[in-house]
CSV table of C-alpha atoms in Angstrom, one decimal:
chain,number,residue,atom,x,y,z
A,197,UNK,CA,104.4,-47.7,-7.7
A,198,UNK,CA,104.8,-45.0,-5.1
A,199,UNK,CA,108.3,-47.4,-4.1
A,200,UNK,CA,109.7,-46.6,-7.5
A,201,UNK,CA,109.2,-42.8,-7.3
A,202,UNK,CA,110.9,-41.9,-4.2
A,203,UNK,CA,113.4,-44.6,-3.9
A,204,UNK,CA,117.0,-44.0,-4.2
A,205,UNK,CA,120.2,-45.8,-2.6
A,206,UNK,CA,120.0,-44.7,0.9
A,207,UNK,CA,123.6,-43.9,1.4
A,208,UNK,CA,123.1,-41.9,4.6
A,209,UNK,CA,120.3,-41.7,7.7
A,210,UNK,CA,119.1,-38.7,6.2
A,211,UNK,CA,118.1,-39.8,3.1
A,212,UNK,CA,116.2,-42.2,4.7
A,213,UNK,CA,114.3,-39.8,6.8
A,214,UNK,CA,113.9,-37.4,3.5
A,215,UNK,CA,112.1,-40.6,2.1
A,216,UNK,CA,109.5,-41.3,4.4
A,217,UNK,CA,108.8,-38.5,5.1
A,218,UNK,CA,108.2,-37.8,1.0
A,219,UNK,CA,106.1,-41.0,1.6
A,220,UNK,CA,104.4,-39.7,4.9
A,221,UNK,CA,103.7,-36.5,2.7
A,222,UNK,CA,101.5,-38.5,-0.4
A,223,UNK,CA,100.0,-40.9,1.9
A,224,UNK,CA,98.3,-38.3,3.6
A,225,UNK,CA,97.6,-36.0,0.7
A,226,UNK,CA,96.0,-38.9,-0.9
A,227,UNK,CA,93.7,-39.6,1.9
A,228,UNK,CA,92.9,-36.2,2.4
A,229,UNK,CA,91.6,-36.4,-1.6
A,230,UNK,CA,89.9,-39.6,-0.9
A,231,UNK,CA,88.4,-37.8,2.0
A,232,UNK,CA,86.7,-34.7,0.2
A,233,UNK,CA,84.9,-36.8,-2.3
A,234,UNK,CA,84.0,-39.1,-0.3
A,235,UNK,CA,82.3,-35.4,1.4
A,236,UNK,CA,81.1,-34.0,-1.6
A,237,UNK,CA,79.8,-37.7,-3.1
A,238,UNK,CA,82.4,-37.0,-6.1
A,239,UNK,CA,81.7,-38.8,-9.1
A,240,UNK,CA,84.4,-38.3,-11.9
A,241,UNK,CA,82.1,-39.3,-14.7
A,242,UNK,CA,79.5,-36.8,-13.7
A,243,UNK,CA,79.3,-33.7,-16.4
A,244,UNK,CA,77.2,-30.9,-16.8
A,245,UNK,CA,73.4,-31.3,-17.9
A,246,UNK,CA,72.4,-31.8,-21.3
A,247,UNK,CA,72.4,-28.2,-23.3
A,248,UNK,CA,75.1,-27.0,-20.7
A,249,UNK,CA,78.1,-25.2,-21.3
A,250,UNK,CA,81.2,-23.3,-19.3
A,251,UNK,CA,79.3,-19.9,-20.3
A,252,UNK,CA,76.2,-21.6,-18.3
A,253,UNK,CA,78.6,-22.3,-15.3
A,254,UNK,CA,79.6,-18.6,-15.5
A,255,UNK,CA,76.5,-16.8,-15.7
A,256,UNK,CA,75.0,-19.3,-12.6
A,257,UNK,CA,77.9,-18.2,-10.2
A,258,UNK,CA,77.3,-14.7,-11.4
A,259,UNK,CA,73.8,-14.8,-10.0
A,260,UNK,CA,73.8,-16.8,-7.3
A,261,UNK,CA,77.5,-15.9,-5.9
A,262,UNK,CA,75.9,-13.6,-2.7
A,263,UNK,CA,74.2,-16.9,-1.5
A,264,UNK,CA,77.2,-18.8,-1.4
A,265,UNK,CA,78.9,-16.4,0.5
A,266,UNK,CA,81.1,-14.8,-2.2
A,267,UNK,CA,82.0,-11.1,-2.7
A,268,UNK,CA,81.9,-9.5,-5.5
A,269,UNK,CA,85.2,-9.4,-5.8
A,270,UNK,CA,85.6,-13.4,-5.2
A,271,UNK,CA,82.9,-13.5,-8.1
A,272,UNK,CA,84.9,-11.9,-10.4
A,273,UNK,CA,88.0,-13.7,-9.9
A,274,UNK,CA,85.8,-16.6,-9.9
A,275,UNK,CA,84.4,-16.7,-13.3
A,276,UNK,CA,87.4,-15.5,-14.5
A,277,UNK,CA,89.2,-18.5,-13.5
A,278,UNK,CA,86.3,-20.6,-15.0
A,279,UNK,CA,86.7,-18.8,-18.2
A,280,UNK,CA,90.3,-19.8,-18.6
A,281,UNK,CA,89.6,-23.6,-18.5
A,282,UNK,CA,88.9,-25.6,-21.4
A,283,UNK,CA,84.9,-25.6,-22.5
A,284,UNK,CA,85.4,-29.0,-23.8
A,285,UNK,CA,86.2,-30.7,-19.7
A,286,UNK,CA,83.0,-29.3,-18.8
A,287,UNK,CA,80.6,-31.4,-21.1
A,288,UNK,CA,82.8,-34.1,-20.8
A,289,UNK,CA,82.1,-37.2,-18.5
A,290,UNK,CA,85.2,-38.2,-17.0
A,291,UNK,CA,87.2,-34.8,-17.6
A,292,UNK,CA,88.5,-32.5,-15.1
A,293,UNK,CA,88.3,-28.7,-15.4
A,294,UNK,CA,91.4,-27.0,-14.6
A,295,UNK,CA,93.1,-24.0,-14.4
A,296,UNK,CA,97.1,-24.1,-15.4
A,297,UNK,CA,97.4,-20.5,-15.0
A,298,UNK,CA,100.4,-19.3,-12.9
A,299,UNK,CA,99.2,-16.8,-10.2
A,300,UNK,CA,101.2,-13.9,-10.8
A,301,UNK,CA,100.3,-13.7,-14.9
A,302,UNK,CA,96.5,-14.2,-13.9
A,303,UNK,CA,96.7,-11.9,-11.2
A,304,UNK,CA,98.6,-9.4,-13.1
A,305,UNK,CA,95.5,-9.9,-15.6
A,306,UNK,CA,93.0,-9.5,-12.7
A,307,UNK,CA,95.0,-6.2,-11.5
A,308,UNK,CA,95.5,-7.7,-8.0
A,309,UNK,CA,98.8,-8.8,-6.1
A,310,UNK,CA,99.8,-12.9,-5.9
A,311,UNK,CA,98.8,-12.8,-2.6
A,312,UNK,CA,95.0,-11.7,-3.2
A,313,UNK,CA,94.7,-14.0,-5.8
A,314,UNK,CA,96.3,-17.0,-3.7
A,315,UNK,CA,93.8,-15.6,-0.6
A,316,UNK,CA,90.5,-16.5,-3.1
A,317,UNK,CA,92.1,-19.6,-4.1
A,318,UNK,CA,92.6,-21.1,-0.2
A,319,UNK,CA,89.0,-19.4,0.0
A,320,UNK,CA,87.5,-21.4,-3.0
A,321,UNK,CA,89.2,-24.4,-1.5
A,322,UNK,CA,87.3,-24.0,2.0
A,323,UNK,CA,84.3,-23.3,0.0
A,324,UNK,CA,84.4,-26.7,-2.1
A,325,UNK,CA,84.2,-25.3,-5.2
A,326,UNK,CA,87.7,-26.2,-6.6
A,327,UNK,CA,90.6,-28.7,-5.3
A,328,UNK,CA,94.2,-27.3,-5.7
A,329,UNK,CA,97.0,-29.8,-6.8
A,330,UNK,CA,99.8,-28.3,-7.2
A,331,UNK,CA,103.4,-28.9,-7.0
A,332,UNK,CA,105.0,-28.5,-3.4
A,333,UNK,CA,106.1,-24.8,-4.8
A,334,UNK,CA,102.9,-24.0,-6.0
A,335,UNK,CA,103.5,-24.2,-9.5
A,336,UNK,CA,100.6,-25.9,-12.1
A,337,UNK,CA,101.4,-27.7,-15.2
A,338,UNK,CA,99.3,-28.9,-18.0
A,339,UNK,CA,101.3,-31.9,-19.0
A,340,UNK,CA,100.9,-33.7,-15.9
A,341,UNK,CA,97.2,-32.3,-14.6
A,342,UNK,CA,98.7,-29.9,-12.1
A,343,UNK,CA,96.7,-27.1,-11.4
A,344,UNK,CA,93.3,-25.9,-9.9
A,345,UNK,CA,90.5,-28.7,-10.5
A,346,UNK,CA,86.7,-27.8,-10.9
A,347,UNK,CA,85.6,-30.9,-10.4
A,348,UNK,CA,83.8,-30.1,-7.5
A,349,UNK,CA,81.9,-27.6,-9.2
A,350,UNK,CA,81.2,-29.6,-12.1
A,351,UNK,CA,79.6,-32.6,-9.7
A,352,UNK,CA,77.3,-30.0,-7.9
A,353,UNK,CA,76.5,-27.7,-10.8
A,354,UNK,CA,72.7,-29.3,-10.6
A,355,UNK,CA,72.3,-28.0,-7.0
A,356,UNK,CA,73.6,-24.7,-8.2
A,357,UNK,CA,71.0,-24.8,-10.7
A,358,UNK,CA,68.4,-25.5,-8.3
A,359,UNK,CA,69.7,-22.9,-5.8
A,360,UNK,CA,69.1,-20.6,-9.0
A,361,UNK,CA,65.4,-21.6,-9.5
A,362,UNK,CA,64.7,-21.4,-6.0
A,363,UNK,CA,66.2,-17.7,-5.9
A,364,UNK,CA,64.2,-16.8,-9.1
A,365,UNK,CA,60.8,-18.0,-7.0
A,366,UNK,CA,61.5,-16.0,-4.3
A,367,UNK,CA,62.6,-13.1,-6.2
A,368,UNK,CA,59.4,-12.8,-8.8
A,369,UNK,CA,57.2,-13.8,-5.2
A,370,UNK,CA,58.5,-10.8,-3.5
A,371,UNK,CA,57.9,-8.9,-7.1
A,372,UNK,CA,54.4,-9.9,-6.7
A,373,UNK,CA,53.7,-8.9,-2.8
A,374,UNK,CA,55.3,-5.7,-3.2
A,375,UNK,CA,52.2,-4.8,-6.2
A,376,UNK,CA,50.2,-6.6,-4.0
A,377,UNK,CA,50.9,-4.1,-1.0
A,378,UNK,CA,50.8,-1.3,-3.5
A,379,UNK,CA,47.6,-2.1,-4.3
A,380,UNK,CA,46.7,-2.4,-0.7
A,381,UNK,CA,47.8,0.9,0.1
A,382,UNK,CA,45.9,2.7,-2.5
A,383,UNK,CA,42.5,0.8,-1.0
A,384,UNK,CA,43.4,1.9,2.0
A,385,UNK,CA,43.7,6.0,1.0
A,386,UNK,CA,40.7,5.9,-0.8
A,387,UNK,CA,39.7,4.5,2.2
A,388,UNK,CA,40.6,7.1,4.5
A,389,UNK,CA,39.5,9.8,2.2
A,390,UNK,CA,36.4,9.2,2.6
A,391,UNK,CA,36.0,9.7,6.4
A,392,UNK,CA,34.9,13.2,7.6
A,393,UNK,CA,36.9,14.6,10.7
A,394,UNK,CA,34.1,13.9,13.2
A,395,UNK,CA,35.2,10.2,12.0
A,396,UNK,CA,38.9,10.8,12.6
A,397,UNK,CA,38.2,10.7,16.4
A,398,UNK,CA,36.8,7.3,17.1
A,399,UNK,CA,38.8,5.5,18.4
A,400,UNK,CA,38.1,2.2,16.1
A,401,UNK,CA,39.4,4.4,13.4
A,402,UNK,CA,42.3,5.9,15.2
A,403,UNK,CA,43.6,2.1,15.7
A,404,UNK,CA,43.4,1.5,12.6
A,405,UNK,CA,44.9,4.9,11.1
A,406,UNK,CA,47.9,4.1,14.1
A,407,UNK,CA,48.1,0.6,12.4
A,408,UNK,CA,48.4,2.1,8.9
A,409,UNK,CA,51.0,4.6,10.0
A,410,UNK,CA,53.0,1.8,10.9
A,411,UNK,CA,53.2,-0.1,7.5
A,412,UNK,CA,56.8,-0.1,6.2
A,413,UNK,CA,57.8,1.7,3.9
A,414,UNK,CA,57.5,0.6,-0.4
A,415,UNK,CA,61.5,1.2,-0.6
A,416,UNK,CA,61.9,-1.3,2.1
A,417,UNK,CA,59.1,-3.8,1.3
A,418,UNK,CA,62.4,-6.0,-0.2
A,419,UNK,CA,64.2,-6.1,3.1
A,420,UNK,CA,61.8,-7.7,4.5
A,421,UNK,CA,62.6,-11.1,3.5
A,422,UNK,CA,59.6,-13.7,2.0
A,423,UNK,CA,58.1,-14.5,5.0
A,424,UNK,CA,58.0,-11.0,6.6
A,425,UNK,CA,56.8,-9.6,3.8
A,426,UNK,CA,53.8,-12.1,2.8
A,427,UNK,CA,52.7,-11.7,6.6
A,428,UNK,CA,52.5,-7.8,5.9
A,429,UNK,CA,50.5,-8.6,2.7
A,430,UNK,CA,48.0,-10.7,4.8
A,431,UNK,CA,47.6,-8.4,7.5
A,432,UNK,CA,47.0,-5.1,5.5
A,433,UNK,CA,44.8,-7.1,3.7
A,434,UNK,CA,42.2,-7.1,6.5
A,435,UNK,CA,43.0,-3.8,7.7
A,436,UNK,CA,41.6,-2.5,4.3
A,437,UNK,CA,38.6,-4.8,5.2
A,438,UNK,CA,38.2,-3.5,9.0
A,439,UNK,CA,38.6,0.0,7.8
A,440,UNK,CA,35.8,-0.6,5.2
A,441,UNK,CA,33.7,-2.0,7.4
A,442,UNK,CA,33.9,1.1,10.0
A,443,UNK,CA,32.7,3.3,7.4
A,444,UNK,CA,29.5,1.5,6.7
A,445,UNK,CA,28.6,1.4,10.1
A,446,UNK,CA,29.8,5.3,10.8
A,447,UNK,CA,26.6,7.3,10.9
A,448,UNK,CA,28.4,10.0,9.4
A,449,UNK,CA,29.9,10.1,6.1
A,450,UNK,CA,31.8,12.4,3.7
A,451,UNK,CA,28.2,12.6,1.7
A,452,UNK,CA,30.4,12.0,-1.4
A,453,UNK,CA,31.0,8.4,-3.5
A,454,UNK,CA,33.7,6.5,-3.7
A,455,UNK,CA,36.0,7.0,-6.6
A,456,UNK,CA,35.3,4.3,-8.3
A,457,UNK,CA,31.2,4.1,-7.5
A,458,UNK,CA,29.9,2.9,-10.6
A,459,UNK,CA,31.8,5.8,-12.3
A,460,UNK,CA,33.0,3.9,-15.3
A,461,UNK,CA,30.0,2.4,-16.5
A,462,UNK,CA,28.2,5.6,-17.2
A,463,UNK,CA,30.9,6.8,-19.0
A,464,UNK,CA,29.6,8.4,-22.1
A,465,UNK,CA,31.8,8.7,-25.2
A,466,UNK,CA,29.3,11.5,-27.1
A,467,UNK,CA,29.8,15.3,-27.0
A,468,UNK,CA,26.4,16.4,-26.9
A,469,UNK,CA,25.9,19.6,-28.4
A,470,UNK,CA,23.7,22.7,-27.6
A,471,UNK,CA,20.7,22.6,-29.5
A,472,UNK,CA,19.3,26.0,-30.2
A,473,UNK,CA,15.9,26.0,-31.3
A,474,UNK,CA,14.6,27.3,-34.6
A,475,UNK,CA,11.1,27.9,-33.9
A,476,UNK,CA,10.2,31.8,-34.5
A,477,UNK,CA,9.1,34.1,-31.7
A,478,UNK,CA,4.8,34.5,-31.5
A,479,UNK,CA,4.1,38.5,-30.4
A,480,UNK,CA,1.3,39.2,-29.8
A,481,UNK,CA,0.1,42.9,-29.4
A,482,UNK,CA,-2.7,44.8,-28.4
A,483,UNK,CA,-5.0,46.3,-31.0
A,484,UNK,CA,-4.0,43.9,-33.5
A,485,UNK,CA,-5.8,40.9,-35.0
A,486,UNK,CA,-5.3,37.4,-33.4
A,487,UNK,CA,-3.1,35.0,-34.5
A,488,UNK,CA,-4.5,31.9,-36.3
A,489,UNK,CA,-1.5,30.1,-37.5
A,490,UNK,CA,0.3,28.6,-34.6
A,491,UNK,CA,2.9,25.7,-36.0
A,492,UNK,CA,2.0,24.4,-32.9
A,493,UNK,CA,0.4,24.5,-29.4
A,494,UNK,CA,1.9,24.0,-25.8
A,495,UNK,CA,5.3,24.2,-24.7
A,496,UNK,CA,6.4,21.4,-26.7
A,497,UNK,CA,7.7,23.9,-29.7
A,498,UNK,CA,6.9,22.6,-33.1
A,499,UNK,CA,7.1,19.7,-35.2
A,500,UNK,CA,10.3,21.1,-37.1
A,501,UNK,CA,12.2,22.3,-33.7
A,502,UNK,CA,15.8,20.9,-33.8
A,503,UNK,CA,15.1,20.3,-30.2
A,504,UNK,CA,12.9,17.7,-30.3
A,505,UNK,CA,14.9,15.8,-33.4
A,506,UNK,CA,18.1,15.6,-30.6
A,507,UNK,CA,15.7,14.3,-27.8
A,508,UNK,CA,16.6,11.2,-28.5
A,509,UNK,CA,19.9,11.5,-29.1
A,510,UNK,CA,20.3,13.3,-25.3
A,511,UNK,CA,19.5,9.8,-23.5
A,512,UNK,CA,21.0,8.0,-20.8
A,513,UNK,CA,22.7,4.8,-20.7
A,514,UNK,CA,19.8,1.8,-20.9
A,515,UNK,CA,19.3,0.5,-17.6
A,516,UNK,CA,19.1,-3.3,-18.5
A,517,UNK,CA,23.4,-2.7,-19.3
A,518,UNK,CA,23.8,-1.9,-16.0
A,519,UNK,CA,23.3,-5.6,-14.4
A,520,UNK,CA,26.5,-6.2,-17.0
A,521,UNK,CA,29.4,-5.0,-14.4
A,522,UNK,CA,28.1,-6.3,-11.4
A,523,UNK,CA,30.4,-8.5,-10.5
A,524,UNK,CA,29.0,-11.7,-10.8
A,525,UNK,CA,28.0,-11.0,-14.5
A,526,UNK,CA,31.9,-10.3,-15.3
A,527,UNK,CA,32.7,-13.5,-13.7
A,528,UNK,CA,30.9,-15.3,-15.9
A,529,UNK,CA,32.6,-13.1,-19.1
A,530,UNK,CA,35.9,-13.6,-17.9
A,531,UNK,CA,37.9,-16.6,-19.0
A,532,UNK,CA,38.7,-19.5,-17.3
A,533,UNK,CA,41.9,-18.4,-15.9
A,534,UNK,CA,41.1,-14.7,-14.9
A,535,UNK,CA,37.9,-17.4,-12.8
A,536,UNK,CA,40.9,-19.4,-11.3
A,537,UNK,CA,42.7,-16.6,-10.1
A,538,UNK,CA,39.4,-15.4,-8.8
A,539,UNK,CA,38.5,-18.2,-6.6
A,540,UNK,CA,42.3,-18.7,-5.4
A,541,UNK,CA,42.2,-15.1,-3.6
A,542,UNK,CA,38.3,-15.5,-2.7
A,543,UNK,CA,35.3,-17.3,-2.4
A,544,UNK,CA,32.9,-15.1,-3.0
A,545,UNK,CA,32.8,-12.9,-6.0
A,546,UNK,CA,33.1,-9.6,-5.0
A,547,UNK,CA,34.6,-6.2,-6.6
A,548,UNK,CA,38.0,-6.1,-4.4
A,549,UNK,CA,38.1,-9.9,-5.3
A,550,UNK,CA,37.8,-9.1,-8.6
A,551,UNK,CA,40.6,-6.4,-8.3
A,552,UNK,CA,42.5,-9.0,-6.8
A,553,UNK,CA,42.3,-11.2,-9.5
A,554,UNK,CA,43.6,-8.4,-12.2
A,555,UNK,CA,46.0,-8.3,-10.4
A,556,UNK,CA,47.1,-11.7,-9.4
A,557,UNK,CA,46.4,-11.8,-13.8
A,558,UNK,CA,49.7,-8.7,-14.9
A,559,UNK,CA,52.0,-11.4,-14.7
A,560,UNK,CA,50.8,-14.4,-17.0
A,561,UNK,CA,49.4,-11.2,-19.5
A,562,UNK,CA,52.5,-10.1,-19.4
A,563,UNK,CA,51.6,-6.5,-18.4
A,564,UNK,CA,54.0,-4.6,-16.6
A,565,UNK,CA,52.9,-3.6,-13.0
A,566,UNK,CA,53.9,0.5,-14.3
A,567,UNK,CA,50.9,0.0,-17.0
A,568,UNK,CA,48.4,-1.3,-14.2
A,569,UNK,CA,49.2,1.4,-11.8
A,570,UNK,CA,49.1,4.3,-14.8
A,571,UNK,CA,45.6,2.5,-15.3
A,572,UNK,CA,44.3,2.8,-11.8
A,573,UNK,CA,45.8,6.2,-11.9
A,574,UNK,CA,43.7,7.1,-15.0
A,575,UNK,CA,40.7,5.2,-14.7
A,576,UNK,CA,40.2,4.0,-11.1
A,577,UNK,CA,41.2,0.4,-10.0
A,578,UNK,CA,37.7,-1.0,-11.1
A,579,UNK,CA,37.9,0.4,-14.3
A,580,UNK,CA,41.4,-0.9,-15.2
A,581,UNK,CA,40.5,-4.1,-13.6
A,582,UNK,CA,37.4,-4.2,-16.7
A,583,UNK,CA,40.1,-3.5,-18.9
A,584,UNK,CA,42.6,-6.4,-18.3
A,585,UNK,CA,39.5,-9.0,-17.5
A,586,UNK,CA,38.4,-7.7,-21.0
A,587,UNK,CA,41.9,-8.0,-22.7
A,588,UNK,CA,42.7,-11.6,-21.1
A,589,UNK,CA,38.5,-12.7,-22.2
A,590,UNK,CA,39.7,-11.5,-26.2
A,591,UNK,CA,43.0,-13.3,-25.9
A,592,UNK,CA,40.8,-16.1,-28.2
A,593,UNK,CA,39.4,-14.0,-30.2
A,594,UNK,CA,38.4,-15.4,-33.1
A,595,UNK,CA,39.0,-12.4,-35.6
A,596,UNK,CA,41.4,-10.0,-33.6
A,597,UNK,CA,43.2,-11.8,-30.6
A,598,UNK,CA,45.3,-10.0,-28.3
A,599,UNK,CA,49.1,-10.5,-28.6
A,600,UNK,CA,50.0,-7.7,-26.1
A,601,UNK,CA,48.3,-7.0,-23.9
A,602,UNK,CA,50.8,-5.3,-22.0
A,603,UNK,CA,50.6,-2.7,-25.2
A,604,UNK,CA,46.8,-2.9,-25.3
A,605,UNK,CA,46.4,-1.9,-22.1
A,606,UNK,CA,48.6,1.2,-22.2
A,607,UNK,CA,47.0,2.0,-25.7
A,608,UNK,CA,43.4,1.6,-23.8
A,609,UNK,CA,45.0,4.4,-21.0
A,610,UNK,CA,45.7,6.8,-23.8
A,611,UNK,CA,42.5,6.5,-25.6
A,612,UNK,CA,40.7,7.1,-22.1
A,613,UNK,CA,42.5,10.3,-21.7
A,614,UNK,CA,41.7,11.3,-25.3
A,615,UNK,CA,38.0,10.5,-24.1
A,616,UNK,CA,37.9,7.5,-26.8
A,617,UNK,CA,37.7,4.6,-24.7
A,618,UNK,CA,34.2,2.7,-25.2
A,619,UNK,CA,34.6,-0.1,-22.3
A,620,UNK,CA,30.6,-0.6,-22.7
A,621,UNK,CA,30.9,-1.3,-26.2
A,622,UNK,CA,33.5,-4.0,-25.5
A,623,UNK,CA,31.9,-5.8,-22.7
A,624,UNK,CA,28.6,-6.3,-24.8
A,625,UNK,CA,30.4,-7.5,-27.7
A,626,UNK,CA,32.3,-9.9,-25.0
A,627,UNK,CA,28.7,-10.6,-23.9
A,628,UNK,CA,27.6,-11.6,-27.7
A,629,UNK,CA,30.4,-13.8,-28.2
A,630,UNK,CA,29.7,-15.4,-25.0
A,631,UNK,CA,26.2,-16.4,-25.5
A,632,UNK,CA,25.0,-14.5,-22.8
């Protein structure tokens, strides 16, 4: 067949030579197509996965472009060159994607010169994401196939797709360490806070304030890289542990609490009022008879003091609700997933596993990590720990589920600073509807 194209009566030695080498010329432009998919295990009736479309094929080199070594400029001209093929080649087996385009209308469109555009083309070429067969001038033409075939791209969009994924993972993992380190941090200044300065000069503590100093910075927690950064995560992790551990065995302290001791569940949601008592005022006077109609005797006042009708109203919190927020007892309230994430940081239920665990819960809640630290801000990280355990444990309940709990939370932060917030009340009606 290739005989019939290039033969003509050779009426001179040069003709000949023009012929084979025309010959010379397809042979080895043919083997060099045989070659490259024979390298990129080409099948032509491959097509896109089910659901697929061009605008799929677009918006995956859009995102994942940097990794395969494009610039944002090669990007652009990329997808538009993808956008001026035909949708239908893409989601059909068998069909080639192509570009007929002539380079100086589509790089007047692209407001670049010919010779930019024809750079990204050899570029895309070395790459393997498109084949260029084109006349010996350049030139493309749609009536016979000439132009710039994305069949490459179309035979390896599923690895694209899975170098998507991947990138996704790694992206929403680093997400997640950098709140992680965040939370770290703020252990470790509440941490530090509590020393006293005879404390600042042991010299366990000033290792572990020289270790602290040396923690990167949270704007450059993402150059780290994945493996850097969980490493960081890991070792601040017990640095917040050694440090803790130093302070219980200092035999000084700041002689004040922590932050968060216990502070949240004796919070009291009732103003009490002043009380002023109504009970008159006995004189008693020389020279004058003695006085026989006390209301009552002792200090006590009488019967009908306003005093003694608010006594009981004045209490403290009951003592038997305070074995409800050890943690152990909010293990056994929280669901089964908040129990999960609990036992994959830790295996002993403790209150920093518990934070842990809140934590390692924003994401599948859908709470945005801005609501959590406006919660630790606002209530300490132990109280807004109660309040996500307590709003992932009433995502089944049976009268008034949770549907956002992203929303609940930050409405729960606003009702705290309006001194609304009644976290006791919620954990024993949690309780009730446990069984417990």
């Amino acid at each position: 067949m290739f005989q019939d194209w290039f033969y003509h009566p050779p009426d001179s030695q040069t003709s000949k030579n023009r012929i084979c080498a025309n010959r010379r010329i397809l042979h080895r432009r043919l083997v060099q197509r045989a070659e490259k998919d024979k390298e990129m295990n080409y099948s032509p009736q491959v097509a896109l996965p089910q659901g697929m479309t061009r605008r799929d094929v677009i918006a995956v080199i859009s995102e994942i472009g940097p990794d395969l070594n494009l610039s944002g400029a090669a990007v652009y001209v990329l997808t538009k060159l993808l956008g001026s093929t035909n949708d239908k080649d893409w989601t059909e087996p068998g069909a080639a994607p192509t570009f007929y385009g002539t380079q100086e209308t589509m790089a007047e469109r692209l407001h670049m010169t010919a010779r930019q555009l024809r750079s990204h083309e050899r570029n895309f070429e070395r790459k393997n994401i498109l084949v260029r067969d084109t006349k010996a001038n350049g030139a493309r033409e749609a009536g016979t196939g000439r132009g710039l075939l994305f069949t490459p791209l179309k035979a390896h969009f599923a690895e694209l797709l899975a170098m998507r994924d991947e990138k996704r993972a790694v992206t929403k993992r680093i997400k997640e360490l950098k709140s992680l380190r965040s939370v770290r941090l703020r252990r470790m200044k509440e941490a530090i806070a509590r020393l006293t300065p005879e404390a600042l000069e042991d010299d366990a503590v000033a290792s572990v304030l020289a270790r602290f100093n040396a923690w990167p910075r949270s704007d450059r927690l993402h150059s780290l890289g994945l493996d850097r950064l969980e490493a960081h995560v890991e070792a601040a992790t017990e640095l917040c542990i050694e440090i803790e551990e130093i302070i219980e065995n200092l035999p000084d302290s700041s002689c004040e609490p922590a932050e968060t001791f216990r502070s949240f569940i004796q919070e009291d949601n009732k103003q009490t009022s002043s009380v002023i008592c109504n009970a008159s005022v006995h004189e008693r006077s020389a020279g004058k008879p003695a006085h026989s109609n006390f209301l009552r005797s002792g200090p006590s006042g009488p019967d009908i003091c306003l005093e003694n009708k608010c006594e009981v109203e004045s209490g403290v919190i009951n003592p038997k609700l305070e074995a409800l927020f050890e943690p152990e007892q909010l293990f056994k309230l929280a669901s089964s997933d908040f129990q999960m994430a609990l036992r994959i940081r830790s295996n002993q239920i403790t209150k920093e596993a518990m934070i842990d665990a809140a934590h390692d819960m924003l994401s599948p809640l859908g709470i945005n990590y801005s609501a959590w630290r406006s919660a630790c801000g606002e209530m300490g990280r132990l109280g807004a720990t109660l309040c996500v355990l307590i709003l992932d444990a009433n995502r089944d309940h049976p009268q008034t589920p949770v549907r956002n709990a992203g929303g609940a939370l930050r409405g729960m932060i606003r009702a705290h600073k309006r001194g609304n917030l009644n976290l006791i009340g919620s954990v024993i009606g949690l309780q009730r509807r446990r069984g417990y």
